[in-house]
Coordinates of N, CA and C in Angstrom, one line a residue:
Chain P
Q1 N 0.8 -1.2 0.0 CA 0.0 0.0 0.0 C 0.9 1.2 0.0
V2 N 0.6 2.1 -0.9 CA 1.4 3.4 -1.0 C 1.2 4.3 0.2
Q3 N 2.3 4.8 0.7 CA 2.2 5.8 1.8 C 3.1 6.9 1.4
L4 N 2.7 8.1 1.9 CA 3.5 9.3 1.7 C 3.9 10.0 3.0
Q5 N 5.1 10.5 3.0 CA 5.6 11.2 4.2 C 6.3 12.4 3.8
E6 N 5.8 13.6 4.4 CA 6.5 14.9 4.1 C 7.6 15.1 5.1
S7 N 8.6 15.9 4.6 CA 9.7 16.3 5.5 C 10.2 17.6 5.1
G8 N 10.7 18.4 6.1 CA 11.3 19.7 5.8 C 11.4 20.5 7.0
P9 N 11.9 21.7 6.9 CA 12.1 22.6 8.0 C 10.7 23.1 8.6
G10 N 10.6 23.1 9.9 CA 9.4 23.6 10.5 C 9.3 25.1 10.6
L11 N 10.5 25.8 10.7 CA 10.5 27.2 10.9 C 11.4 27.9 9.9
M12 N 10.8 28.9 9.3 CA 11.6 29.7 8.3 C 11.5 31.2 8.5
K13 N 12.4 31.9 7.9 CA 12.3 33.4 8.0 C 11.8 33.9 6.7
P14 N 11.1 35.1 6.7 CA 10.6 35.7 5.5 C 11.7 35.9 4.5
S15 N 11.4 35.7 3.2 CA 12.2 35.8 2.0 C 13.0 34.6 1.7
Q16 N 13.0 33.6 2.6 CA 13.7 32.4 2.3 C 13.0 31.5 1.3
T17 N 13.6 30.4 0.9 CA 13.0 29.5 0.0 C 12.6 28.2 0.8
L18 N 11.3 27.9 0.7 CA 10.9 26.7 1.4 C 11.2 25.5 0.5
S19 N 11.7 24.4 1.1 CA 12.0 23.2 0.4 C 11.4 22.0 1.2
L20 N 10.5 21.3 0.6 CA 9.8 20.1 1.2 C 10.0 18.9 0.3
T21 N 10.1 17.8 1.0 CA 10.2 16.5 0.2 C 9.1 15.6 0.7
C22 N 8.5 14.8 -0.3 CA 7.5 13.8 0.0 C 8.1 12.5 -0.4
T23 N 8.3 11.6 0.5 CA 8.9 10.3 0.2 C 7.7 9.3 0.0
V24 N 7.8 8.6 -1.1 CA 6.8 7.6 -1.5 C 7.3 6.2 -1.1
S25 N 6.5 5.5 -0.3 CA 6.8 4.1 0.1 C 5.7 3.2 -0.3
G26 N 6.1 1.9 -0.5 CA 5.0 0.9 -0.9 C 4.6 1.0 -2.3
G27 N 5.3 1.7 -3.1 CA 5.0 1.9 -4.5 C 6.0 2.7 -5.2
S28 N 5.9 2.8 -6.5 CA 6.9 3.6 -7.3 C 6.4 4.9 -7.7
I29 N 7.2 5.9 -7.6 CA 6.8 7.2 -8.1 C 6.7 7.2 -9.6
R30 N 7.2 6.2 -10.2 CA 7.2 6.1 -11.7 C 5.9 5.5 -12.2
S31 N 5.0 5.2 -11.3 CA 3.7 4.7 -11.7 C 3.1 5.5 -12.9
S32 N 2.8 4.8 -14.0 CA 2.4 5.4 -15.2 C 1.2 6.3 -15.1
S33 N 0.3 6.0 -14.1 CA -0.9 6.8 -14.1 C -1.0 7.8 -13.0
S34 N 0.0 7.9 -12.1 CA -0.1 8.7 -10.9 C 0.5 10.1 -11.1
Y35 N -0.2 11.1 -10.5 CA 0.3 12.4 -10.4 C 0.6 12.6 -8.9
W36 N 1.5 13.5 -8.6 CA 1.9 13.8 -7.3 C 1.8 15.3 -7.0
S37 N 1.0 15.6 -6.0 CA 0.6 17.0 -5.7 C 1.1 17.5 -4.4
W38 N 1.1 18.8 -4.3 CA 1.3 19.5 -3.0 C 0.1 20.3 -2.7
I39 N -0.4 20.3 -1.5 CA -1.6 21.0 -1.1 C -1.3 21.6 0.3
R40 N -1.9 22.8 0.6 CA -1.6 23.3 1.9 C -2.9 23.8 2.6
L41 N -2.8 23.9 3.9 CA -4.0 24.4 4.7 C -3.4 25.4 5.7
A42 N -3.8 26.6 5.5 CA -3.4 27.7 6.4 C -4.6 27.9 7.4
A43 N -4.2 28.4 8.6 CA -5.3 28.6 9.6 C -6.4 29.5 9.1
G44 N -7.6 29.1 9.3 CA -8.7 29.9 8.8 C -9.0 30.0 7.4
K45 N -8.2 29.2 6.6 CA -8.3 29.2 5.1 C -8.8 27.9 4.7
R46 N -9.1 27.8 3.4 CA -9.5 26.5 2.8 C -8.2 25.8 2.3
L47 N -8.3 24.5 2.1 CA -7.3 23.8 1.4 C -6.9 24.5 0.1
E48 N -5.7 24.5 -0.3 CA -5.2 25.2 -1.5 C -4.3 24.3 -2.2
W49 N -4.6 24.0 -3.5 CA -3.7 23.1 -4.3 C -2.6 24.0 -4.8
I50 N -1.3 23.5 -4.7 CA -0.2 24.3 -5.1 C 0.3 23.9 -6.5
G51 N 0.3 22.6 -6.7 CA 0.8 22.1 -8.0 C 1.0 20.6 -8.0
R52 N 1.3 20.1 -9.2 CA 1.5 18.6 -9.3 C 2.6 18.3 -10.3
V53 N 3.1 17.1 -10.1 CA 4.2 16.6 -11.1 C 3.9 15.2 -11.5
F54 N 4.2 14.9 -12.7 CA 4.1 13.5 -13.2 C 5.5 12.9 -13.1
A55 N 5.5 11.6 -13.2 CA 6.8 10.9 -13.0 C 7.8 11.4 -14.0
S56 N 7.4 11.8 -15.2 CA 8.3 12.3 -16.2 C 9.0 13.6 -15.9
G57 N 8.4 14.2 -14.8 CA 9.0 15.5 -14.4 C 8.1 16.7 -14.9
S58 N 7.1 16.4 -15.7 CA 6.3 17.5 -16.2 C 5.4 18.0 -15.0
A59 N 5.4 19.3 -14.8 CA 4.7 19.9 -13.7 C 3.7 20.9 -14.1
T60 N 2.6 21.0 -13.3 CA 1.6 22.0 -13.5 C 1.3 22.7 -12.2
Y61 N 1.2 24.1 -12.3 CA 1.1 24.8 -11.0 C -0.2 25.6 -11.0
N62 N -0.6 25.9 -9.7 CA -1.7 26.9 -9.5 C -1.2 28.3 -9.8
P63 N -1.9 29.0 -10.8 CA -1.4 30.3 -11.1 C -1.3 31.3 -9.9
S64 N -2.0 31.0 -8.8 CA -1.9 31.8 -7.7 C -0.5 32.0 -7.1
F65 N 0.4 31.0 -7.4 CA 1.7 31.0 -6.9 C 2.7 31.5 -7.9
K66 N 2.2 31.8 -9.1 CA 3.0 32.5 -10.2 C 4.3 31.8 -10.4
S67 N 5.4 32.5 -10.3 CA 6.7 31.9 -10.6 C 7.5 31.5 -9.3
R68 N 6.8 31.6 -8.2 CA 7.4 31.2 -6.9 C 7.6 29.8 -6.7
V69 N 6.9 28.9 -7.4 CA 6.9 27.5 -7.1 C 7.6 26.6 -8.1
S70 N 8.1 25.5 -7.6 CA 8.7 24.5 -8.5 C 8.5 23.2 -7.8
I71 N 8.0 22.2 -8.6 CA 7.9 20.8 -8.1 C 8.6 19.9 -9.0
S72 N 9.4 19.0 -8.4 CA 10.2 18.1 -9.2 C 10.2 16.7 -8.6
T73 N 10.6 15.7 -9.4 CA 10.7 14.3 -8.9 C 12.2 13.9 -8.8
D74 N 12.5 12.9 -8.0 CA 13.8 12.3 -8.0 C 13.4 10.8 -7.9
T75 N 13.4 10.2 -9.1 CA 13.0 8.8 -9.2 C 14.0 7.8 -8.5
S76 N 15.2 8.2 -8.4 CA 16.2 7.3 -7.8 C 16.0 7.2 -6.3
K77 N 15.4 8.3 -5.7 CA 15.1 8.3 -4.3 C 13.6 8.1 -4.0
N78 N 12.8 7.9 -5.1 CA 11.4 7.7 -5.0 C 10.7 8.8 -4.2
H79 N 11.1 10.0 -4.5 CA 10.4 11.1 -3.8 C 10.2 12.3 -4.7
F80 N 9.4 13.2 -4.3 CA 9.2 14.5 -5.1 C 9.2 15.6 -4.1
S81 N 9.5 16.8 -4.7 CA 9.9 17.9 -3.9 C 9.1 19.2 -4.3
L82 N 9.0 20.1 -3.3 CA 8.4 21.4 -3.5 C 9.4 22.4 -3.1
K83 N 9.5 23.4 -4.0 CA 10.3 24.6 -3.6 C 9.4 25.8 -3.8
L84 N 9.3 26.7 -2.7 CA 8.5 27.9 -2.8 C 9.4 29.0 -2.3
S85 N 9.6 30.0 -3.2 CA 10.6 31.0 -2.9 C 9.9 32.2 -2.3
S86 N 10.7 33.1 -1.7 CA 10.2 34.4 -1.2 C 9.1 34.2 -0.2
V87 N 9.2 33.3 0.7 CA 8.1 33.1 1.6 C 7.8 34.3 2.5
T88 N 6.5 34.4 2.9 CA 6.1 35.4 3.9 C 5.2 34.7 4.9
A89 N 4.8 35.4 5.9 CA 3.9 34.9 6.9 C 2.7 34.2 6.4
A90 N 2.2 34.7 5.2 CA 1.1 34.1 4.6 C 1.3 32.7 4.1
D91 N 2.5 32.3 4.0 CA 2.8 30.9 3.6 C 2.9 29.9 4.8
T92 N 2.6 30.4 6.0 CA 2.5 29.6 7.2 C 1.3 28.7 7.0
A93 N 1.6 27.3 7.1 CA 0.5 26.4 6.8 C 0.9 25.0 7.1
I94 N 0.0 24.1 7.1 CA 0.3 22.6 7.0 C 0.4 22.3 5.5
Y95 N 1.5 21.7 5.2 CA 1.7 21.3 3.8 C 1.6 19.8 3.7
Y96 N 0.7 19.4 2.7 CA 0.5 18.0 2.5 C 0.9 17.6 1.1
C97 N 1.4 16.4 1.0 CA 1.6 15.8 -0.4 C 0.5 14.7 -0.6
A98 N 0.2 14.5 -1.8 CA -1.0 13.7 -2.1 C -0.8 13.1 -3.5
R99 N -1.4 11.9 -3.7 CA -1.4 11.3 -5.0 C -2.8 11.3 -5.7
H100 N -2.8 11.4 -7.0 CA -4.1 11.3 -7.7 C -3.8 10.8 -9.1
V101 N -4.9 10.4 -9.7 CA -4.8 9.8 -11.1 C -5.5 10.8 -12.0
A102 N -4.9 11.4 -12.9 CA -5.5 12.4 -13.9 C -6.4 13.4 -13.1
D103 N -7.6 13.4 -13.5 CA -8.6 14.4 -12.9 C -9.4 13.8 -11.8
D104 N -8.9 12.7 -11.2 CA -9.6 12.0 -10.1 C -9.2 12.7 -8.8
A105 N -9.8 12.1 -7.8 CA -9.6 12.6 -6.4 C -8.2 12.3 -5.9
F106 N -7.8 13.0 -4.9 CA -6.6 12.8 -4.2 C -6.8 11.6 -3.2
D107 N -6.4 10.4 -3.6 CA -6.8 9.2 -2.9 C -5.8 8.8 -1.7
I108 N -4.6 9.3 -1.8 CA -3.6 9.0 -0.8 C -2.9 10.3 -0.4
W109 N -2.8 10.6 0.9 CA -2.2 11.8 1.5 C -1.2 11.5 2.5
G110 N -0.2 12.4 2.7 CA 0.7 12.3 3.8 C 0.0 12.9 5.0
Q111 N 0.7 12.8 6.1 CA 0.1 13.4 7.4 C 0.3 14.9 7.5
G112 N 1.1 15.4 6.6 CA 1.3 16.9 6.6 C 2.5 17.3 7.5
T113 N 3.1 18.4 7.1 CA 4.2 19.0 7.9 C 3.9 20.5 8.1
V114 N 4.1 20.9 9.3 CA 3.8 22.3 9.7 C 5.0 23.2 9.3
V115 N 4.7 24.2 8.6 CA 5.7 25.2 8.2 C 5.3 26.6 8.8
T116 N 6.1 27.2 9.6 CA 5.9 28.5 10.1 C 6.9 29.5 9.6
V117 N 6.4 30.6 9.1 CA 7.3 31.6 8.6 C 7.2 32.8 9.5
S118 N 8.3 33.1 10.2 CA 8.4 34.2 11.2 C 9.8 34.7 11.3
S119 N 9.8 36.0 11.5 CA 11.1 36.7 11.7 C 11.6 36.6 13.2
Chain A
D1 N -11.3 30.6 -13.0 CA -11.2 29.5 -12.0 C -12.6 29.2 -11.5
I2 N -12.8 27.9 -11.1 CA -14.1 27.5 -10.6 C -14.1 27.7 -9.1
Q3 N -15.1 28.4 -8.6 CA -15.3 28.7 -7.2 C -16.2 27.6 -6.6
V4 N -15.8 27.2 -5.4 CA -16.6 26.1 -4.7 C -17.1 26.7 -3.4
T5 N -18.4 26.7 -3.2 CA -19.0 27.2 -2.0 C -19.6 26.1 -1.2
Q6 N -19.1 26.0 0.1 CA -19.5 24.9 0.9 C -20.3 25.4 2.1
S7 N -21.3 24.7 2.6 CA -22.0 25.1 3.8 C -22.6 23.9 4.5
P8 N -22.8 24.0 5.8 CA -22.4 25.1 6.7 C -20.9 25.1 7.0
S9 N -20.5 26.2 7.6 CA -19.0 26.3 7.9 C -18.8 25.5 9.2
S10 N -19.8 25.3 10.1 CA -19.6 24.5 11.3 C -21.0 23.9 11.6
L11 N -20.9 22.8 12.3 CA -22.1 22.0 12.6 C -21.9 21.2 13.9
S12 N -22.8 21.2 14.7 CA -22.8 20.4 15.9 C -24.0 19.4 15.9
A13 N -23.7 18.1 16.1 CA -24.8 17.2 16.0 C -24.5 16.0 17.0
S14 N -25.5 15.2 17.3 CA -25.4 14.1 18.2 C -25.2 12.8 17.5
A15 N -24.6 11.9 18.2 CA -24.5 10.5 17.7 C -25.9 10.0 17.3
G16 N -25.9 9.4 16.1 CA -27.2 8.9 15.5 C -27.9 9.9 14.6
D17 N -27.5 11.2 14.7 CA -28.2 12.2 13.8 C -27.8 12.0 12.3
R18 N -28.6 12.5 11.5 CA -28.4 12.5 10.1 C -27.8 13.9 9.8
V19 N -26.7 14.0 9.1 CA -26.0 15.2 8.8 C -25.8 15.4 7.3
T20 N -26.0 16.7 6.9 CA -25.9 17.0 5.5 C -25.0 18.2 5.3
I21 N -24.1 18.1 4.4 CA -23.2 19.2 4.0 C -23.3 19.4 2.5
T22 N -23.4 20.7 2.1 CA -23.6 21.0 0.7 C -22.5 21.7 0.1
C23 N -22.3 21.6 -1.2 CA -21.3 22.2 -2.0 C -21.8 22.6 -3.3
R24 N -21.5 23.9 -3.7 CA -22.0 24.4 -4.9 C -20.8 24.9 -5.7
A25 N -20.7 24.5 -7.0 CA -19.7 25.0 -7.9 C -20.2 26.1 -8.7
S26 N -19.3 27.0 -9.1 CA -19.6 28.2 -9.9 C -20.0 27.9 -11.4
Q27 N -19.7 26.7 -11.8 CA -20.1 26.2 -13.1 C -20.3 24.7 -13.1
N28 N -20.8 24.2 -14.2 CA -21.0 22.7 -14.3 C -19.7 22.0 -14.2
I29 N -19.6 21.1 -13.3 CA -18.3 20.3 -13.1 C -18.6 18.8 -13.3
N30 N -19.7 18.5 -14.0 CA -20.0 17.1 -14.3 C -20.0 16.3 -13.0
R31 N -19.1 15.3 -13.0 CA -19.0 14.4 -11.8 C -17.6 14.6 -11.1
Y32 N -16.9 15.7 -11.4 CA -15.6 15.9 -10.9 C -15.7 16.5 -9.5
L33 N -16.3 15.8 -8.5 CA -16.5 16.4 -7.2 C -16.3 15.3 -6.2
H34 N -15.4 15.6 -5.2 CA -15.0 14.6 -4.2 C -15.1 15.2 -2.8
W35 N -15.1 14.3 -1.8 CA -15.2 14.7 -0.4 C -14.1 14.1 0.4
Y36 N -13.7 14.9 1.4 CA -12.6 14.5 2.3 C -12.9 14.8 3.7
Q37 N -12.3 14.0 4.6 CA -12.3 14.2 6.0 C -10.9 14.5 6.6
L38 N -10.8 15.6 7.3 CA -9.5 15.9 7.9 C -9.6 15.9 9.4
K39 N -8.6 15.3 10.1 CA -8.5 15.3 11.5 C -7.1 15.8 11.9
P40 N -7.0 16.5 13.0 CA -5.6 17.0 13.4 C -4.6 15.9 13.5
G41 N -3.4 16.1 12.9 CA -2.3 15.2 13.1 C -2.5 13.9 12.2
K42 N -3.5 13.8 11.4 CA -3.7 12.6 10.6 C -3.7 13.0 9.1
A43 N -3.4 12.0 8.3 CA -3.5 12.2 6.9 C -5.0 12.4 6.5
P44 N -5.3 13.4 5.7 CA -6.7 13.5 5.2 C -7.1 12.2 4.5
R45 N -8.4 12.0 4.6 CA -9.0 10.8 4.1 C -10.0 11.1 3.0
L46 N -9.9 10.4 1.9 CA -10.9 10.5 0.8 C -12.1 9.7 1.2
L47 N -13.2 10.3 1.2 CA -14.5 9.6 1.5 C -15.3 9.2 0.3
I48 N -15.5 10.1 -0.6 CA -16.4 10.0 -1.7 C -15.7 10.5 -2.9
Y49 N -15.6 9.8 -4.0 CA -15.1 10.4 -5.3 C -16.1 10.3 -6.4
A50 N -15.9 11.2 -7.4 CA -16.9 11.3 -8.5 C -18.3 11.3 -8.0
V51 N -18.6 12.2 -7.1 CA -19.9 12.6 -6.6 C -20.5 11.5 -5.6
S52 N -20.4 10.2 -6.0 CA -21.2 9.3 -5.2 C -20.5 7.9 -5.0
S53 N -19.3 7.8 -5.4 CA -18.5 6.5 -5.3 C -17.8 6.5 -3.9
L54 N -18.1 5.5 -3.2 CA -17.6 5.3 -1.8 C -16.1 4.8 -1.9
Q55 N -15.2 5.5 -1.3 CA -13.8 5.0 -1.3 C -13.7 3.7 -0.5
S56 N -12.8 2.9 -0.9 CA -12.6 1.6 -0.2 C -12.3 1.8 1.3
G57 N -13.0 1.1 2.1 CA -12.8 1.2 3.6 C -13.6 2.2 4.3
V58 N -14.3 3.0 3.5 CA -15.2 4.1 4.1 C -16.5 3.5 4.5
P59 N -17.0 3.7 5.7 CA -18.3 3.2 6.1 C -19.5 3.6 5.2
S60 N -20.4 2.7 5.0 CA -21.5 3.0 4.1 C -22.5 4.1 4.6
R61 N -22.3 4.6 5.9 CA -23.1 5.7 6.3 C -22.8 7.0 5.6
F62 N -21.7 7.0 4.9 CA -21.3 8.2 4.1 C -21.9 8.0 2.7
N63 N -22.6 9.1 2.3 CA -23.2 9.0 1.0 C -23.1 10.4 0.3
G64 N -22.7 10.3 -1.0 CA -22.6 11.5 -1.8 C -23.7 11.5 -2.9
S65 N -24.1 12.7 -3.3 CA -25.1 12.8 -4.3 C -25.0 14.2 -5.0
G66 N -25.7 14.4 -6.1 CA -25.7 15.6 -6.8 C -25.3 15.5 -8.2
S67 N -25.4 16.7 -8.9 CA -24.9 16.7 -10.3 C -24.8 18.1 -10.8
G68 N -24.0 18.3 -11.8 CA -23.8 19.7 -12.4 C -23.1 20.7 -11.5
T69 N -23.9 21.4 -10.6 CA -23.2 22.4 -9.8 C -23.6 22.2 -8.3
D70 N -24.5 21.4 -8.0 CA -25.0 21.2 -6.6 C -24.8 19.8 -6.1
F71 N -24.1 19.7 -4.9 CA -23.7 18.4 -4.4 C -23.9 18.3 -2.9
T72 N -24.1 17.1 -2.4 CA -24.3 16.9 -1.0 C -23.6 15.7 -0.5
L73 N -23.0 15.9 0.7 CA -22.5 14.7 1.5 C -23.4 14.5 2.7
T74 N -23.9 13.3 2.8 CA -24.8 12.9 3.9 C -24.1 11.8 4.8
I75 N -24.2 12.1 6.1 CA -23.8 11.0 7.0 C -25.1 10.5 7.7
S76 N -25.4 9.3 7.4 CA -26.8 8.9 7.7 C -27.0 8.7 9.2
S77 N -26.0 8.2 9.9 CA -26.2 8.0 11.4 C -24.8 8.3 12.0
L78 N -24.7 9.6 12.5 CA -23.4 10.1 13.0 C -22.8 9.2 14.1
Q79 N -21.5 9.0 13.9 CA -20.8 8.2 15.0 C -19.8 9.1 15.6
P80 N -19.4 8.9 16.9 CA -18.4 9.7 17.6 C -17.1 10.0 16.8
E81 N -16.7 9.0 16.1 CA -15.4 9.1 15.3 C -15.6 10.0 14.1
D82 N -16.7 10.4 13.8 CA -16.9 11.3 12.6 C -16.6 12.8 12.8
F83 N -16.2 13.1 14.0 CA -15.8 14.5 14.2 C -14.6 14.9 13.3
G84 N -14.5 16.1 13.0 CA -13.4 16.6 12.2 C -13.9 17.6 11.2
S85 N -13.1 17.9 10.2 CA -13.4 18.9 9.1 C -13.7 18.1 7.8
Y86 N -14.7 18.6 7.1 CA -15.0 18.0 5.8 C -14.9 19.0 4.7
Y87 N -14.3 18.6 3.6 CA -14.1 19.5 2.5 C -14.5 18.8 1.2
C88 N -15.2 19.6 0.3 CA -15.4 19.1 -1.0 C -14.4 19.7 -1.9
Q89 N -14.2 19.1 -3.1 CA -13.1 19.5 -4.0 C -13.6 19.2 -5.4
Q90 N -13.3 20.1 -6.3 CA -13.6 19.9 -7.7 C -12.3 19.6 -8.5
S91 N -12.3 18.7 -9.4 CA -11.2 18.4 -10.2 C -11.5 18.6 -11.7
Y92 N -12.5 19.4 -12.0 CA -12.9 19.6 -13.4 C -11.8 20.5 -14.1
S93 N -11.3 21.5 -13.3 CA -10.2 22.3 -13.8 C -9.2 22.3 -12.7
I94 N -8.4 23.4 -12.6 CA -7.4 23.5 -11.5 C -8.1 23.2 -10.2
P95 N -7.6 22.2 -9.5 CA -8.3 21.7 -8.3 C -8.5 22.8 -7.3
S96 N -9.8 22.9 -6.8 CA -10.1 23.8 -5.7 C -11.0 23.2 -4.7
F97 N -11.0 23.8 -3.6 CA -11.8 23.2 -2.4 C -12.8 24.1 -1.9
G98 N -13.8 23.6 -1.2 CA -14.8 24.4 -0.5 C -14.1 24.9 0.8
Q99 N -14.9 25.8 1.5 CA -14.3 26.4 2.7 C -14.1 25.5 3.9
G100 N -14.8 24.3 3.8 CA -14.7 23.3 4.9 C -15.8 23.4 5.8
T101 N -16.2 22.3 6.5 CA -17.2 22.3 7.5 C -16.6 21.6 8.7
N102 N -16.6 22.3 9.8 CA -16.1 21.7 11.1 C -17.3 21.0 11.8
L103 N -17.2 19.7 11.9 CA -18.3 18.9 12.5 C -17.9 18.5 13.9
E104 N -18.7 19.0 14.9 CA -18.5 18.7 16.3 C -19.6 17.7 16.7
I105 N -19.2 16.7 17.5 CA -20.1 15.8 18.0 C -20.6 16.2 19.4
K106 N -21.9 16.4 19.6 CA -22.3 16.9 20.9 C -22.1 15.8 22.0

């Protein structure tokens, strides 16, 4: 059974670049039909989809994040990563990684990792 | 972008109650509507996909319905373990979520 686990720094300062990794276990990130997404939940806000990557490395992003975001895969380590530049307090949130197939639902999620941006 | 409006934002109910949460999309999203349960410190859980399909392992008291722009999640007989937050999500275009419903068990 596929499981996902997020990892990364819990505390960051404004203007830094956030780097998170999602390790896939119990299955291969190379799965021909799977997409791998990042989603976040800030206090008092709704869940927000950040972007997704296919095993090939092809990525699609939420325009709300403009050019700040990059999602990539490392098939040798069976993980995918999120980079979000120029963070501010508004980027404080729980960050989740999740799997889905094409336009289907997010069927597998990680437990989430808390990221706090504070000076 | 497709906007998703969910109601109510919070709900308090007793064990055994029937609970209904609604979700409205700003345009027709066919069957690209899904429901999730979130609990603190746990991985979010997919409950219902494609409007009405029950995800494997989810109790049959969870039921989804609707079409086009209006959708409903019903819990037929609320159990104590059903506390948490519930979100609808559309995948017709760039994925977006409803505002969430915080469900408290009395």
